[in-house]
Amino acid sequence: MRLATIRQGASSAAVRVDGERASEIDGAADVGELLADPDWRQRAEQASGATHDVASLDFAPVVGRPDKIVCVGLNYRNHIMETGRETPEYPTLFAKFRSSLIGAHDEIALHPKIKSLDWEAELAVVIGSAVRDADEDEARAAIAGYAVLNDVTARDWQNRTLQWLQGKTFEHSTPLGPWLTTTDEFDGSQGAISCAVNGETMQESDVSDLVFGPLALVSYISTIVTLLPGDIIATGTPGGVGAARTPPRFLAPGDVVVTRIEGLGELQNTCAGS
């Protein structure tokens, strides 16, 4: 099952996507609000509201107001190799704010003070039920599904200090979507992941290359803090980022970034700025 949040003028709606059609889910303004209901699966399965052509949809971030966005750095073996670092013993965690989130086709805001904006294709885990101190089975049960995310990063700001947050959460910079695919269709263990810029493939890997997979991350993070319905875990990016290239390569106004994960769909976002 695929669930999305769509914009409708000044309002929004959660929809179930079936092929080329999407059906509104009664009483749910977005997927995050839907996930807060313990009966969200049944409500989504029984979606009987207005229907739409998927090609015409204006996608909002699949979860627009998560309580938490927890991100993981240095979590693909091939990305760790290109940085020259050691494989970490524990996940490297940082956070984003929800004001950074944009939809599947929205423009990426390139702030004029950013000089080195980079791409980072990522698998996003979406939490479906509250969980604390999860073991593997509890972690699996707590995951509602998965989505595509690009952790677009201002490298010049990220590298100002040892802490990364300042380069990771510029407003209107992080596409998330196009929809949530539930765990009965995608289990997060494998799937080709890629990022292309202006039609040129920059990243190409598989989510099976993750050092810490979704279940391990839910278990680890939930030891620190209770994960709530709608929370997002961005699981890290594979090799091929612009900062690791020779010479380095970064995004510019007008660049088109396409982020794909096999089985989850794709994001297509244009960089806007001067």
PDB file of N, CA and C in Angstrom, residues 147-220:
ATOM      1  N   ALA A 147      10.164   5.677   2.480  1.00  0.00           N
ATOM      2  CA  ALA A 147      10.029   6.696   1.441  1.00  0.00           C
ATOM      3  C   ALA A 147      11.416   7.080   0.953  1.00  0.00           C
ATOM      4  N   VAL A 148      11.448   7.913  -0.075  1.00  0.00           N
ATOM      5  CA  VAL A 148      12.699   8.419  -0.638  1.00  0.00           C
ATOM      6  C   VAL A 148      12.967   9.794  -0.043  1.00  0.00           C
ATOM      7  N   LEU A 149      14.218  10.056   0.283  1.00  0.00           N
ATOM      8  CA  LEU A 149      14.618  11.349   0.842  1.00  0.00           C
ATOM      9  C   LEU A 149      15.953  11.745   0.226  1.00  0.00           C
ATOM     10  N   ASN A 150      16.173  13.047   0.070  1.00  0.00           N
ATOM     11  CA  ASN A 150      17.507  13.526  -0.292  1.00  0.00           C
ATOM     12  C   ASN A 150      17.964  14.513   0.773  1.00  0.00           C
ATOM     13  N   ASP A 151      19.018  14.143   1.473  1.00  0.00           N
ATOM     14  CA  ASP A 151      19.552  14.961   2.563  1.00  0.00           C
ATOM     15  C   ASP A 151      20.479  16.022   1.969  1.00  0.00           C
ATOM     16  N   VAL A 152      19.887  16.924   1.196  1.00  0.00           N
ATOM     17  CA  VAL A 152      20.653  17.983   0.531  1.00  0.00           C
ATOM     18  C   VAL A 152      21.438  18.766   1.587  1.00  0.00           C
ATOM     19  N   THR A 153      22.754  18.901   1.365  1.00  0.00           N
ATOM     20  CA  THR A 153      23.656  19.359   2.419  1.00  0.00           C
ATOM     21  C   THR A 153      24.504  20.541   1.963  1.00  0.00           C
ATOM     22  N   ALA A 154      24.554  21.573   2.791  1.00  0.00           N
ATOM     23  CA  ALA A 154      25.448  22.709   2.558  1.00  0.00           C
ATOM     24  C   ALA A 154      26.806  22.364   3.157  1.00  0.00           C
ATOM     25  N   ARG A 155      27.722  21.858   2.336  1.00  0.00           N
ATOM     26  CA  ARG A 155      28.995  21.364   2.857  1.00  0.00           C
ATOM     27  C   ARG A 155      29.815  22.481   3.512  1.00  0.00           C
ATOM     28  N   ASP A 156      29.787  23.675   2.927  1.00  0.00           N
ATOM     29  CA  ASP A 156      30.575  24.760   3.505  1.00  0.00           C
ATOM     30  C   ASP A 156      30.089  25.105   4.905  1.00  0.00           C
ATOM     31  N   TRP A 157      28.786  25.014   5.153  1.00  0.00           N
ATOM     32  CA  TRP A 157      28.247  25.252   6.485  1.00  0.00           C
ATOM     33  C   TRP A 157      28.454  24.032   7.383  1.00  0.00           C
ATOM     34  N   GLN A 158      28.266  22.839   6.856  1.00  0.00           N
ATOM     35  CA  GLN A 158      28.467  21.622   7.645  1.00  0.00           C
ATOM     36  C   GLN A 158      29.875  21.567   8.232  1.00  0.00           C
ATOM     37  N   ASN A 159      30.865  21.959   7.431  1.00  0.00           N
ATOM     38  CA  ASN A 159      32.261  21.801   7.831  1.00  0.00           C
ATOM     39  C   ASN A 159      32.813  22.984   8.620  1.00  0.00           C
ATOM     40  N   ARG A 160      31.966  23.923   8.980  1.00  0.00           N
ATOM     41  CA  ARG A 160      32.433  25.028   9.820  1.00  0.00           C
ATOM     42  C   ARG A 160      32.824  24.554  11.217  1.00  0.00           C
ATOM     43  N   THR A 161      32.155  23.505  11.697  1.00  0.00           N
ATOM     44  CA  THR A 161      32.430  22.975  13.035  1.00  0.00           C
ATOM     45  C   THR A 161      32.376  21.453  12.973  1.00  0.00           C
ATOM     46  N   LEU A 162      32.662  20.814  14.092  1.00  0.00           N
ATOM     47  CA  LEU A 162      32.586  19.352  14.156  1.00  0.00           C
ATOM     48  C   LEU A 162      31.152  18.859  14.171  1.00  0.00           C
ATOM     49  N   GLN A 163      30.196  19.716  14.550  1.00  0.00           N
ATOM     50  CA  GLN A 163      28.788  19.352  14.554  1.00  0.00           C
ATOM     51  C   GLN A 163      28.182  19.673  13.186  1.00  0.00           C
ATOM     52  N   TRP A 164      27.288  18.828  12.688  1.00  0.00           N
ATOM     53  CA  TRP A 164      26.834  18.916  11.291  1.00  0.00           C
ATOM     54  C   TRP A 164      25.526  19.657  11.091  1.00  0.00           C
ATOM     55  N   LEU A 165      24.739  19.854  12.134  1.00  0.00           N
ATOM     56  CA  LEU A 165      23.357  20.300  11.956  1.00  0.00           C
ATOM     57  C   LEU A 165      23.240  21.527  11.060  1.00  0.00           C
ATOM     58  N   GLN A 166      24.128  22.485  11.219  1.00  0.00           N
ATOM     59  CA  GLN A 166      23.988  23.751  10.492  1.00  0.00           C
ATOM     60  C   GLN A 166      24.044  23.585   8.981  1.00  0.00           C
ATOM     61  N   GLY A 167      24.682  22.537   8.507  1.00  0.00           N
ATOM     62  CA  GLY A 167      24.720  22.304   7.068  1.00  0.00           C
ATOM     63  C   GLY A 167      23.638  21.382   6.566  1.00  0.00           C
ATOM     64  N   LYS A 168      22.812  20.873   7.485  1.00  0.00           N
ATOM     65  CA  LYS A 168      21.876  19.817   7.136  1.00  0.00           C
ATOM     66  C   LYS A 168      20.407  20.232   7.166  1.00  0.00           C
ATOM     67  N   THR A 169      20.102  21.420   7.650  1.00  0.00           N
ATOM     68  CA  THR A 169      18.689  21.723   7.896  1.00  0.00           C
ATOM     69  C   THR A 169      18.281  23.098   7.411  1.00  0.00           C
ATOM     70  N   PHE A 170      18.932  23.595   6.338  1.00  0.00           N
ATOM     71  CA  PHE A 170      18.454  24.830   5.724  1.00  0.00           C
ATOM     72  C   PHE A 170      16.992  24.642   5.309  1.00  0.00           C
ATOM     73  N   GLU A 171      16.218  25.703   5.442  1.00  0.00           N
ATOM     74  CA  GLU A 171      14.792  25.594   5.137  1.00  0.00           C
ATOM     75  C   GLU A 171      14.558  25.261   3.666  1.00  0.00           C
ATOM     76  N   HIS A 172      13.504  24.446   3.435  1.00  0.00           N
ATOM     77  CA  HIS A 172      13.040  24.113   2.084  1.00  0.00           C
ATOM     78  C   HIS A 172      14.148  23.473   1.236  1.00  0.00           C
ATOM     79  N   SER A 173      14.819  22.489   1.841  1.00  0.00           N
ATOM     80  CA  SER A 173      15.959  21.886   1.149  1.00  0.00           C
ATOM     81  C   SER A 173      15.920  20.370   1.048  1.00  0.00           C
ATOM     82  N   THR A 174      14.979  19.713   1.743  1.00  0.00           N
ATOM     83  CA  THR A 174      15.023  18.251   1.868  1.00  0.00           C
ATOM     84  C   THR A 174      13.769  17.603   1.290  1.00  0.00           C
ATOM     85  N   PRO A 175      13.821  17.119   0.046  1.00  0.00           N
ATOM     86  CA  PRO A 175      12.639  16.445  -0.503  1.00  0.00           C
ATOM     87  C   PRO A 175      12.382  15.098   0.164  1.00  0.00           C
ATOM     88  N   LEU A 176      11.100  14.804   0.401  1.00  0.00           N
ATOM     89  CA  LEU A 176      10.680  13.564   1.057  1.00  0.00           C
ATOM     90  C   LEU A 176       9.402  13.081   0.397  1.00  0.00           C
ATOM     91  N   GLY A 177       9.415  11.861  -0.137  1.00  0.00           N
ATOM     92  CA  GLY A 177       8.218  11.315  -0.769  1.00  0.00           C
ATOM     93  C   GLY A 177       8.583  10.239  -1.786  1.00  0.00           C
ATOM     94  N   PRO A 178       7.885  10.127  -2.909  1.00  0.00           N
ATOM     95  CA  PRO A 178       6.626  10.834  -3.139  1.00  0.00           C
ATOM     96  C   PRO A 178       5.496  10.316  -2.259  1.00  0.00           C
ATOM     97  N   TRP A 179       5.721   9.094  -1.747  1.00  0.00           N
ATOM     98  CA  TRP A 179       4.711   8.459  -0.894  1.00  0.00           C
ATOM     99  C   TRP A 179       5.404   7.542   0.095  1.00  0.00           C
ATOM    100  N   LEU A 180       4.648   7.072   1.062  1.00  0.00           N
ATOM    101  CA  LEU A 180       5.089   6.044   1.989  1.00  0.00           C
ATOM    102  C   LEU A 180       4.647   4.702   1.416  1.00  0.00           C
ATOM    103  N   THR A 181       5.586   3.781   1.272  1.00  0.00           N
ATOM    104  CA  THR A 181       5.265   2.415   0.861  1.00  0.00           C
ATOM    105  C   THR A 181       5.320   1.532   2.092  1.00  0.00           C
ATOM    106  N   THR A 182       4.229   0.852   2.395  1.00  0.00           N
ATOM    107  CA  THR A 182       4.141   0.092   3.639  1.00  0.00           C
ATOM    108  C   THR A 182       5.035  -1.148   3.603  1.00  0.00           C
ATOM    109  N   THR A 183       5.292  -1.686   4.795  1.00  0.00           N
ATOM    110  CA  THR A 183       6.286  -2.743   4.941  1.00  0.00           C
ATOM    111  C   THR A 183       5.892  -4.059   4.292  1.00  0.00           C
ATOM    112  N   ASP A 184       4.613  -4.237   3.974  1.00  0.00           N
ATOM    113  CA  ASP A 184       4.226  -5.465   3.285  1.00  0.00           C
ATOM    114  C   ASP A 184       4.647  -5.442   1.822  1.00  0.00           C
ATOM    115  N   GLU A 185       5.017  -4.268   1.308  1.00  0.00           N
ATOM    116  CA  GLU A 185       5.488  -4.152  -0.075  1.00  0.00           C
ATOM    117  C   GLU A 185       6.989  -3.904  -0.160  1.00  0.00           C
ATOM    118  N   PHE A 186       7.587  -3.343   0.878  1.00  0.00           N
ATOM    119  CA  PHE A 186       9.019  -3.021   0.881  1.00  0.00           C
ATOM    120  C   PHE A 186       9.510  -3.162   2.311  1.00  0.00           C
ATOM    121  N   ASP A 187      10.532  -4.025   2.521  1.00  0.00           N
ATOM    122  CA  ASP A 187      10.952  -4.299   3.898  1.00  0.00           C
ATOM    123  C   ASP A 187      12.235  -3.583   4.302  1.00  0.00           C
ATOM    124  N   GLY A 188      12.791  -2.761   3.413  1.00  0.00           N
ATOM    125  CA  GLY A 188      13.959  -1.971   3.769  1.00  0.00           C
ATOM    126  C   GLY A 188      15.279  -2.703   3.733  1.00  0.00           C
ATOM    127  N   SER A 189      15.292  -3.955   3.282  1.00  0.00           N
ATOM    128  CA  SER A 189      16.535  -4.735   3.310  1.00  0.00           C
ATOM    129  C   SER A 189      17.343  -4.625   2.027  1.00  0.00           C
ATOM    130  N   GLN A 190      16.689  -4.309   0.916  1.00  0.00           N
ATOM    131  CA  GLN A 190      17.412  -4.169  -0.345  1.00  0.00           C
ATOM    132  C   GLN A 190      16.585  -3.346  -1.321  1.00  0.00           C
ATOM    133  N   GLY A 191      17.264  -2.804  -2.319  1.00  0.00           N
ATOM    134  CA  GLY A 191      16.623  -1.968  -3.326  1.00  0.00           C
ATOM    135  C   GLY A 191      17.641  -0.986  -3.887  1.00  0.00           C
ATOM    136  N   ALA A 192      17.722  -0.897  -5.196  1.00  0.00           N
ATOM    137  CA  ALA A 192      18.672   0.014  -5.827  1.00  0.00           C
ATOM    138  C   ALA A 192      18.348   1.452  -5.460  1.00  0.00           C
ATOM    139  N   ILE A 193      19.383   2.225  -5.129  1.00  0.00           N
ATOM    140  CA  ILE A 193      19.235   3.626  -4.768  1.00  0.00           C
ATOM    141  C   ILE A 193      20.157   4.452  -5.653  1.00  0.00           C
ATOM    142  N   SER A 194      19.660   5.582  -6.147  1.00  0.00           N
ATOM    143  CA  SER A 194      20.484   6.394  -7.051  1.00  0.00           C
ATOM    144  C   SER A 194      20.107   7.853  -6.953  1.00  0.00           C
ATOM    145  N   CYS A 195      21.040   8.690  -7.397  1.00  0.00           N
ATOM    146  CA  CYS A 195      20.795  10.120  -7.536  1.00  0.00           C
ATOM    147  C   CYS A 195      21.434  10.581  -8.836  1.00  0.00           C
ATOM    148  N   ALA A 196      20.667  11.312  -9.635  1.00  0.00           N
ATOM    149  CA  ALA A 196      21.167  11.868 -10.888  1.00  0.00           C
ATOM    150  C   ALA A 196      21.005  13.380 -10.853  1.00  0.00           C
ATOM    151  N   VAL A 197      21.968  14.089 -11.442  1.00  0.00           N
ATOM    152  CA  VAL A 197      21.917  15.538 -11.550  1.00  0.00           C
ATOM    153  C   VAL A 197      21.994  15.903 -13.026  1.00  0.00           C
ATOM    154  N   ASN A 198      20.948  16.562 -13.513  1.00  0.00           N
ATOM    155  CA  ASN A 198      20.860  16.931 -14.933  1.00  0.00           C
ATOM    156  C   ASN A 198      21.056  15.718 -15.840  1.00  0.00           C
ATOM    157  N   GLY A 199      20.512  14.574 -15.417  1.00  0.00           N
ATOM    158  CA  GLY A 199      20.561  13.356 -16.215  1.00  0.00           C
ATOM    159  C   GLY A 199      21.818  12.529 -16.035  1.00  0.00           C
ATOM    160  N   GLU A 200      22.796  13.004 -15.288  1.00  0.00           N
ATOM    161  CA  GLU A 200      24.036  12.269 -15.059  1.00  0.00           C
ATOM    162  C   GLU A 200      23.974  11.560 -13.716  1.00  0.00           C
ATOM    163  N   THR A 201      24.162  10.244 -13.705  1.00  0.00           N
ATOM    164  CA  THR A 201      24.113   9.475 -12.473  1.00  0.00           C
ATOM    165  C   THR A 201      25.314   9.800 -11.599  1.00  0.00           C
ATOM    166  N   MET A 202      25.034  10.225 -10.376  1.00  0.00           N
ATOM    167  CA  MET A 202      26.084  10.581  -9.421  1.00  0.00           C
ATOM    168  C   MET A 202      26.246   9.524  -8.331  1.00  0.00           C
ATOM    169  N   GLN A 203      25.154   8.954  -7.893  1.00  0.00           N
ATOM    170  CA  GLN A 203      25.173   7.914  -6.876  1.00  0.00           C
ATOM    171  C   GLN A 203      24.419   6.702  -7.398  1.00  0.00           C
ATOM    172  N   GLU A 204      24.953   5.528  -7.130  1.00  0.00           N
ATOM    173  CA  GLU A 204      24.308   4.287  -7.562  1.00  0.00           C
ATOM    174  C   GLU A 204      24.761   3.176  -6.633  1.00  0.00           C
ATOM    175  N   SER A 205      23.822   2.653  -5.845  1.00  0.00           N
ATOM    176  CA  SER A 205      24.167   1.637  -4.863  1.00  0.00           C
ATOM    177  C   SER A 205      22.918   0.823  -4.550  1.00  0.00           C
ATOM    178  N   ASP A 206      22.925   0.153  -3.424  1.00  0.00           N
ATOM    179  CA  ASP A 206      21.775  -0.621  -2.957  1.00  0.00           C
ATOM    180  C   ASP A 206      21.657  -0.432  -1.457  1.00  0.00           C
ATOM    181  N   VAL A 207      20.434  -0.358  -0.952  1.00  0.00           N
ATOM    182  CA  VAL A 207      20.261  -0.128   0.480  1.00  0.00           C
ATOM    183  C   VAL A 207      20.787  -1.293   1.315  1.00  0.00           C
ATOM    184  N   SER A 208      21.067  -2.428   0.686  1.00  0.00           N
ATOM    185  CA  SER A 208      21.669  -3.550   1.409  1.00  0.00           C
ATOM    186  C   SER A 208      23.096  -3.235   1.859  1.00  0.00           C
ATOM    187  N   ASP A 209      23.691  -2.136   1.351  1.00  0.00           N
ATOM    188  CA  ASP A 209      25.048  -1.741   1.740  1.00  0.00           C
ATOM    189  C   ASP A 209      25.066  -0.940   3.044  1.00  0.00           C
ATOM    190  N   LEU A 210      23.909  -0.701   3.641  1.00  0.00           N
ATOM    191  CA  LEU A 210      23.862   0.009   4.920  1.00  0.00           C
ATOM    192  C   LEU A 210      24.633  -0.747   6.002  1.00  0.00           C
ATOM    193  N   VAL A 211      25.393  -0.034   6.795  1.00  0.00           N
ATOM    194  CA  VAL A 211      26.064  -0.640   7.947  1.00  0.00           C
ATOM    195  C   VAL A 211      25.029  -0.952   9.032  1.00  0.00           C
ATOM    196  N   PHE A 212      24.196   0.040   9.356  1.00  0.00           N
ATOM    197  CA  PHE A 212      23.116  -0.125  10.332  1.00  0.00           C
ATOM    198  C   PHE A 212      21.801  -0.024   9.575  1.00  0.00           C
ATOM    199  N   GLY A 213      21.092  -1.136   9.475  1.00  0.00           N
ATOM    200  CA  GLY A 213      19.839  -1.167   8.738  1.00  0.00           C
ATOM    201  C   GLY A 213      18.695  -0.562   9.529  1.00  0.00           C
ATOM    202  N   PRO A 214      17.493  -0.490   8.924  1.00  0.00           N
ATOM    203  CA  PRO A 214      16.350   0.138   9.583  1.00  0.00           C
ATOM    204  C   PRO A 214      16.017  -0.432  10.952  1.00  0.00           C
ATOM    205  N   LEU A 215      16.037  -1.737  11.107  1.00  0.00           N
ATOM    206  CA  LEU A 215      15.666  -2.320  12.402  1.00  0.00           C
ATOM    207  C   LEU A 215      16.683  -1.955  13.481  1.00  0.00           C
ATOM    208  N   ALA A 216      17.955  -2.019  13.126  1.00  0.00           N
ATOM    209  CA  ALA A 216      19.000  -1.655  14.085  1.00  0.00           C
ATOM    210  C   ALA A 216      18.882  -0.182  14.476  1.00  0.00           C
ATOM    211  N   LEU A 217      18.550   0.673  13.516  1.00  0.00           N
ATOM    212  CA  LEU A 217      18.442   2.097  13.802  1.00  0.00           C
ATOM    213  C   LEU A 217      17.241   2.398  14.701  1.00  0.00           C
ATOM    214  N   VAL A 218      16.101   1.775  14.419  1.00  0.00           N
ATOM    215  CA  VAL A 218      14.936   1.987  15.274  1.00  0.00           C
ATOM    216  C   VAL A 218      15.238   1.529  16.697  1.00  0.00           C
ATOM    217  N   SER A 219      15.892   0.399  16.819  1.00  0.00           N
ATOM    218  CA  SER A 219      16.236  -0.112  18.141  1.00  0.00           C
ATOM    219  C   SER A 219      17.187   0.838  18.857  1.00  0.00           C
ATOM    220  N   TYR A 220      18.215   1.304  18.172  1.00  0.00           N
ATOM    221  CA  TYR A 220      19.224   2.171  18.791  1.00  0.00           C
ATOM    222  C   TYR A 220      18.630   3.520  19.184  1.00  0.00           C
TER     223      TYR A 220
END
